[in-house]
Amino acid sequence: CRNATDMCWDQFLLDVVTDPDAHRCLPYPNNDVESWTQSTSPWFSSGQQDCVWPIDETDLRVCSGSTGPGYYTCLRPVTFMDKDIFRTCGSNYDAFGNPRFIESLDPYGFP
């Protein structure tokens, strides 16, 4: 299921948010700043990925990870489709500025 207009979309999205590790874009840590450089990052060598990154439209503030700068972290857990889930703070770019996701105005069938 890869299109928001498919009948399976709600279940797919629920699967993504309840088990995000199973739906990684790339099978690597998100930011291995100890051993990667800008050009050795898998986000650089693999290029932008066609992945889903759900956004909580009730909380659009920019969050920071536990080790990153900033003062806001996402509330955890939250209720999503009648399930308690943990949100993941993230970015469209890796720690070196490499884009992670394809650029599209119509991702996954959204109008």
Tab-separated table of N, CA and C in Angstrom:
chain	number	residue	atom	x	y	z
A	1	CYS	N	0.850	-1.173	0.000
A	1	CYS	CA	0.000	0.000	0.000
A	1	CYS	C	0.902	1.243	0.000
A	2	ARG	N	0.870	2.008	-1.065
A	2	ARG	CA	1.759	3.163	-1.164
A	2	ARG	C	1.033	4.435	-1.596
A	3	ASN	N	-0.274	4.403	-1.612
A	3	ASN	CA	-1.015	5.548	-2.102
A	3	ASN	C	-2.105	5.901	-1.103
A	4	ALA	N	-2.204	7.158	-0.735
A	4	ALA	CA	-3.168	7.601	0.272
A	4	ALA	C	-4.608	7.380	-0.146
A	5	THR	N	-4.846	7.121	-1.404
A	5	THR	CA	-6.216	6.877	-1.852
A	5	THR	C	-6.556	5.388	-1.845
A	6	ASP	N	-5.594	4.518	-1.555
A	6	ASP	CA	-5.847	3.081	-1.490
A	6	ASP	C	-6.648	2.747	-0.232
A	7	MET	N	-7.458	1.700	-0.316
A	7	MET	CA	-8.267	1.263	0.824
A	7	MET	C	-7.394	0.868	2.017
A	8	CYS	N	-6.181	0.420	1.759
A	8	CYS	CA	-5.294	-0.074	2.818
A	8	CYS	C	-4.502	1.041	3.493
A	9	TRP	N	-4.653	2.299	3.058
A	9	TRP	CA	-3.806	3.376	3.541
A	9	TRP	C	-3.843	3.547	5.060
A	10	ASP	N	-5.029	3.557	5.655
A	10	ASP	CA	-5.120	3.770	7.100
A	10	ASP	C	-4.356	2.693	7.864
A	11	GLN	N	-4.487	1.443	7.441
A	11	GLN	CA	-3.764	0.367	8.117
A	11	GLN	C	-2.262	0.505	7.896
A	12	PHE	N	-1.859	0.868	6.681
A	12	PHE	CA	-0.440	1.076	6.396
A	12	PHE	C	0.125	2.178	7.277
A	13	LEU	N	-0.564	3.294	7.375
A	13	LEU	CA	-0.102	4.416	8.184
A	13	LEU	C	-0.017	4.021	9.656
A	14	LEU	N	-0.994	3.275	10.135
A	14	LEU	CA	-0.954	2.800	11.515
A	14	LEU	C	0.243	1.873	11.730
A	15	ASP	N	0.524	1.006	10.766
A	15	ASP	CA	1.700	0.139	10.852
A	15	ASP	C	2.987	0.956	10.912
A	16	VAL	N	3.061	2.009	10.119
A	16	VAL	CA	4.259	2.860	10.083
A	16	VAL	C	4.502	3.527	11.422
A	17	VAL	N	3.464	4.092	12.015
A	17	VAL	CA	3.663	4.835	13.264
A	17	VAL	C	3.809	3.926	14.480
A	18	THR	N	3.308	2.696	14.419
A	18	THR	CA	3.464	1.797	15.558
A	18	THR	C	4.774	1.021	15.495
A	19	ASP	N	5.350	0.870	14.315
A	19	ASP	CA	6.626	0.172	14.184
A	19	ASP	C	7.500	0.879	13.142
A	20	PRO	N	7.975	2.096	13.467
A	20	PRO	CA	8.726	2.869	12.468
A	20	PRO	C	10.013	2.193	12.003
A	21	ASP	N	10.656	1.406	12.862
A	21	ASP	CA	11.892	0.742	12.442
A	21	ASP	C	11.666	-0.233	11.291
A	22	ALA	N	10.501	-0.831	11.241
A	22	ALA	CA	10.186	-1.770	10.161
A	22	ALA	C	9.926	-1.052	8.835
A	23	HIS	N	9.774	0.264	8.896
A	23	HIS	CA	9.451	1.045	7.699
A	23	HIS	C	10.513	2.097	7.401
A	24	ARG	N	11.745	1.838	7.797
A	24	ARG	CA	12.829	2.785	7.523
A	24	ARG	C	13.019	2.952	6.021
A	25	CYS	N	13.409	4.138	5.644
A	25	CYS	CA	13.731	4.397	4.239
A	25	CYS	C	14.991	3.666	3.832
A	26	LEU	N	15.987	3.704	4.694
A	26	LEU	CA	17.267	3.037	4.453
A	26	LEU	C	17.611	2.213	5.686
A	27	PRO	N	18.279	1.091	5.515
A	27	PRO	CA	18.576	0.214	6.650
A	27	PRO	C	19.825	0.635	7.438
A	28	TYR	N	19.918	1.907	7.758
A	28	TYR	CA	21.072	2.443	8.482
A	28	TYR	C	20.584	3.302	9.632
A	29	PRO	N	21.451	3.592	10.598
A	29	PRO	CA	21.073	4.562	11.630
A	29	PRO	C	20.731	5.901	10.964
A	30	ASN	N	19.974	6.715	11.652
A	30	ASN	CA	19.567	7.986	11.056
A	30	ASN	C	20.718	8.959	10.883
A	31	ASN	N	21.560	9.073	11.864
A	31	ASN	CA	22.670	10.026	11.813
A	31	ASN	C	23.871	9.460	12.538
A	32	ASP	N	24.736	8.785	11.829
A	32	ASP	CA	25.949	8.243	12.445
A	32	ASP	C	27.068	9.273	12.256
A	33	VAL	N	27.001	10.342	13.033
A	33	VAL	CA	27.939	11.449	12.846
A	33	VAL	C	29.359	11.099	13.263
A	34	GLU	N	29.514	10.000	13.978
A	34	GLU	CA	30.853	9.588	14.397
A	34	GLU	C	31.655	9.003	13.238
A	35	SER	N	30.997	8.312	12.315
A	35	SER	CA	31.748	7.650	11.245
A	35	SER	C	31.406	8.164	9.847
A	36	TRP	N	30.297	8.875	9.685
A	36	TRP	CA	29.936	9.391	8.360
A	36	TRP	C	30.518	10.781	8.150
A	37	THR	N	30.623	11.132	6.873
A	37	THR	CA	30.874	12.518	6.468
A	37	THR	C	29.729	12.887	5.532
A	38	GLN	N	29.737	14.087	5.045
A	38	GLN	CA	28.665	14.502	4.132
A	38	GLN	C	28.600	13.577	2.925
A	39	SER	N	29.748	13.198	2.382
A	39	SER	CA	29.741	12.389	1.159
A	39	SER	C	29.676	10.883	1.416
A	40	THR	N	29.896	10.427	2.659
A	40	THR	CA	29.765	8.998	2.936
A	40	THR	C	28.428	8.644	3.575
A	41	SER	N	27.637	9.629	3.888
A	41	SER	CA	26.304	9.379	4.426
A	41	SER	C	25.491	8.576	3.421
A	42	PRO	N	24.753	7.556	3.857
A	42	PRO	CA	23.923	6.809	2.909
A	42	PRO	C	22.840	7.668	2.267
A	43	TRP	N	22.485	8.766	2.909
A	43	TRP	CA	21.506	9.668	2.301
A	43	TRP	C	22.126	10.391	1.108
A	44	PHE	N	23.430	10.551	1.104
A	44	PHE	CA	24.129	11.152	-0.035
A	44	PHE	C	24.284	10.116	-1.140
A	45	SER	N	24.815	8.934	-0.786
A	45	SER	CA	25.105	7.925	-1.812
A	45	SER	C	23.843	7.276	-2.377
A	46	SER	N	22.788	7.145	-1.581
A	46	SER	CA	21.552	6.520	-2.062
A	46	SER	C	20.593	7.529	-2.676
A	47	GLY	N	20.793	8.790	-2.349
A	47	GLY	CA	19.913	9.822	-2.880
A	47	GLY	C	18.591	9.899	-2.131
A	48	GLN	N	17.768	10.819	-2.571
A	48	GLN	CA	16.477	11.038	-1.929
A	48	GLN	C	15.591	9.812	-2.107
A	49	GLN	N	14.864	9.473	-1.051
A	49	GLN	CA	14.060	8.264	-1.020
A	49	GLN	C	12.567	8.578	-1.102
A	50	ASP	N	11.831	7.660	-1.680
A	50	ASP	CA	10.374	7.755	-1.775
A	50	ASP	C	9.794	7.091	-0.531
A	51	CYS	N	9.752	7.841	0.564
A	51	CYS	CA	9.338	7.304	1.860
A	51	CYS	C	8.177	8.107	2.421
A	52	VAL	N	7.543	7.520	3.400
A	52	VAL	CA	6.462	8.218	4.086
A	52	VAL	C	6.995	8.733	5.421
A	53	TRP	N	6.686	9.981	5.737
A	53	TRP	CA	7.039	10.590	7.020
A	53	TRP	C	5.768	11.257	7.526
A	54	PRO	N	4.976	10.536	8.324
A	54	PRO	CA	3.706	11.111	8.800
A	54	PRO	C	3.933	12.348	9.644
A	55	ILE	N	3.079	13.307	9.502
A	55	ILE	CA	3.160	14.565	10.240
A	55	ILE	C	1.939	14.688	11.132
A	56	ASP	N	2.161	15.038	12.381
A	56	ASP	CA	1.072	15.263	13.321
A	56	ASP	C	0.597	16.699	13.134
A	57	GLU	N	-0.522	16.860	12.473
A	57	GLU	CA	-1.013	18.201	12.162
A	57	GLU	C	-1.548	18.935	13.385
A	58	THR	N	-1.668	18.247	14.526
A	58	THR	CA	-2.086	18.927	15.749
A	58	THR	C	-0.896	19.512	16.501
A	59	ASP	N	0.312	19.199	16.054
A	59	ASP	CA	1.516	19.695	16.712
A	59	ASP	C	2.594	19.912	15.650
A	60	LEU	N	2.622	21.093	15.074
A	60	LEU	CA	3.540	21.387	13.971
A	60	LEU	C	4.803	22.110	14.415
A	61	ARG	N	5.029	22.211	15.721
A	61	ARG	CA	6.250	22.860	16.189
A	61	ARG	C	7.464	22.009	15.843
A	62	VAL	N	8.583	22.659	15.634
A	62	VAL	CA	9.829	21.952	15.339
A	62	VAL	C	10.341	21.340	16.632
A	63	CYS	N	10.636	20.042	16.590
A	63	CYS	CA	11.140	19.385	17.791
A	63	CYS	C	12.601	19.023	17.603
A	64	SER	N	13.235	18.732	18.708
A	64	SER	CA	14.631	18.311	18.643
A	64	SER	C	14.756	16.966	19.333
A	65	GLY	N	15.696	16.190	18.877
A	65	GLY	CA	15.970	14.911	19.512
A	65	GLY	C	16.596	15.115	20.875
A	66	SER	N	16.786	14.046	21.594
A	66	SER	CA	17.317	14.157	22.952
A	66	SER	C	18.743	14.690	22.986
A	67	THR	N	19.484	14.544	21.872
A	67	THR	CA	20.861	15.032	21.854
A	67	THR	C	21.032	16.288	21.015
A	68	GLY	N	19.972	16.755	20.380
A	68	GLY	CA	20.081	17.905	19.503
A	68	GLY	C	19.780	19.207	20.200
A	69	PRO	N	20.088	20.300	19.533
A	69	PRO	CA	19.777	21.600	20.114
A	69	PRO	C	18.275	21.859	20.073
A	70	GLY	N	17.831	22.767	20.866
A	70	GLY	CA	16.415	23.116	20.883
A	70	GLY	C	15.797	22.811	22.226
A	71	TYR	N	14.597	23.308	22.391
A	71	TYR	CA	13.950	23.203	23.690
A	71	TYR	C	12.630	22.463	23.645
A	72	TYR	N	12.225	21.955	22.505
A	72	TYR	CA	10.921	21.321	22.410
A	72	TYR	C	11.058	19.857	22.003
A	73	THR	N	10.398	18.989	22.719
A	73	THR	CA	10.319	17.593	22.331
A	73	THR	C	8.858	17.220	22.169
A	74	CYS	N	8.596	16.295	21.296
A	74	CYS	CA	7.232	15.859	21.030
A	74	CYS	C	6.646	15.172	22.262
A	75	LEU	N	5.357	15.401	22.488
A	75	LEU	CA	4.669	14.710	23.564
A	75	LEU	C	4.618	13.224	23.238
A	76	ARG	N	4.842	12.391	24.244
A	76	ARG	CA	4.810	10.952	24.012
A	76	ARG	C	4.105	10.305	25.175
A	77	PRO	N	3.312	9.309	24.987
A	77	PRO	CA	2.717	8.908	23.714
A	77	PRO	C	1.533	9.804	23.362
A	78	VAL	N	1.036	9.644	22.174
A	78	VAL	CA	-0.161	10.338	21.714
A	78	VAL	C	-1.124	9.288	21.175
A	79	THR	N	-2.385	9.671	21.084
A	79	THR	CA	-3.374	8.756	20.523
A	79	THR	C	-3.493	9.030	19.033
A	80	PHE	N	-3.338	7.988	18.257
A	80	PHE	CA	-3.423	8.083	16.801
A	80	PHE	C	-4.259	6.914	16.322
A	81	MET	N	-5.363	7.193	15.680
A	81	MET	CA	-6.270	6.160	15.183
A	81	MET	C	-6.620	5.173	16.309
A	82	ASP	N	-6.957	5.732	17.473
A	82	ASP	CA	-7.361	4.965	18.655
A	82	ASP	C	-6.265	4.085	19.243
A	83	LYS	N	-5.006	4.345	18.895
A	83	LYS	CA	-3.868	3.605	19.450
A	83	LYS	C	-2.914	4.599	20.085
A	84	ASP	N	-2.283	4.197	21.196
A	84	ASP	CA	-1.241	5.023	21.797
A	84	ASP	C	0.064	4.728	21.075
A	85	ILE	N	0.662	5.760	20.514
A	85	ILE	CA	1.908	5.599	19.758
A	85	ILE	C	2.933	6.605	20.258
A	86	PHE	N	4.179	6.307	20.001
A	86	PHE	CA	5.262	7.239	20.300
A	86	PHE	C	5.655	7.944	19.016
A	87	ARG	N	5.774	9.248	19.086
A	87	ARG	CA	6.183	10.006	17.908
A	87	ARG	C	7.690	10.042	17.809
A	88	THR	N	8.165	10.303	16.611
A	88	THR	CA	9.593	10.380	16.351
A	88	THR	C	9.921	11.768	15.819
A	89	CYS	N	10.811	12.453	16.498
A	89	CYS	CA	11.283	13.723	15.962
A	89	CYS	C	12.216	13.430	14.797
A	90	GLY	N	12.208	14.265	13.811
A	90	GLY	CA	13.083	14.016	12.684
A	90	GLY	C	13.209	15.222	11.787
A	91	SER	N	13.869	15.005	10.689
A	91	SER	CA	14.151	16.070	9.750
A	91	SER	C	14.119	15.528	8.337
A	92	ASN	N	13.839	16.396	7.407
A	92	ASN	CA	13.908	16.028	5.994
A	92	ASN	C	15.350	15.919	5.517
A	93	TYR	N	16.294	16.285	6.378
A	93	TYR	CA	17.717	16.280	6.020
A	93	TYR	C	18.503	15.526	7.081
A	94	ASP	N	19.599	14.883	6.667
A	94	ASP	CA	20.458	14.248	7.658
A	94	ASP	C	21.313	15.315	8.335
A	95	ALA	N	22.179	14.882	9.254
A	95	ALA	CA	22.992	15.825	10.025
A	95	ALA	C	23.967	16.619	9.175
A	96	PHE	N	24.197	16.188	7.932
A	96	PHE	CA	25.144	16.859	7.039
A	96	PHE	C	24.447	17.699	5.978
A	97	GLY	N	23.116	17.764	6.041
A	97	GLY	CA	22.363	18.561	5.086
A	97	GLY	C	21.934	17.817	3.837
A	98	ASN	N	22.166	16.510	3.787
A	98	ASN	CA	21.721	15.723	2.632
A	98	ASN	C	20.215	15.514	2.719
A	99	PRO	N	19.480	15.782	1.635
A	99	PRO	CA	18.031	15.553	1.667
A	99	PRO	C	17.717	14.065	1.790
A	100	ARG	N	16.696	13.751	2.564
A	100	ARG	CA	16.309	12.355	2.773
A	100	ARG	C	15.179	11.907	1.848
A	101	PHE	N	14.239	12.780	1.565
A	101	PHE	CA	13.021	12.381	0.865
A	101	PHE	C	12.904	13.062	-0.491
A	102	ILE	N	12.195	12.394	-1.408
A	102	ILE	CA	11.940	13.020	-2.698
A	102	ILE	C	11.086	14.261	-2.469
A	103	GLU	N	11.198	15.196	-3.368
A	103	GLU	CA	10.385	16.397	-3.284
A	103	GLU	C	9.191	16.210	-4.194
A	104	SER	N	8.018	16.316	-3.610
A	104	SER	CA	6.799	16.116	-4.374
A	104	SER	C	5.688	16.924	-3.736
A	105	LEU	N	4.886	17.533	-4.561
A	105	LEU	CA	3.710	18.232	-4.055
A	105	LEU	C	2.551	17.262	-3.867
A	106	ASP	N	2.667	16.070	-4.398
A	106	ASP	CA	1.604	15.074	-4.317
A	106	ASP	C	2.141	13.753	-3.765
A	107	PRO	N	2.622	13.753	-2.519
A	107	PRO	CA	3.164	12.501	-1.992
A	107	PRO	C	2.069	11.490	-1.712
A	108	TYR	N	2.306	10.273	-2.115
A	108	TYR	CA	1.425	9.156	-1.780
A	108	TYR	C	-0.039	9.429	-2.099
A	109	GLY	N	-0.291	10.143	-3.168
A	109	GLY	CA	-1.664	10.319	-3.616
A	109	GLY	C	-2.456	11.405	-2.935
A	110	PHE	N	-1.822	12.190	-2.046
A	110	PHE	CA	-2.562	13.285	-1.435
A	110	PHE	C	-2.846	14.338	-2.502
A	111	PRO	N	-4.048	14.880	-2.502
A	111	PRO	CA	-4.363	15.918	-3.508
A	111	PRO	C	-3.650	17.226	-3.231
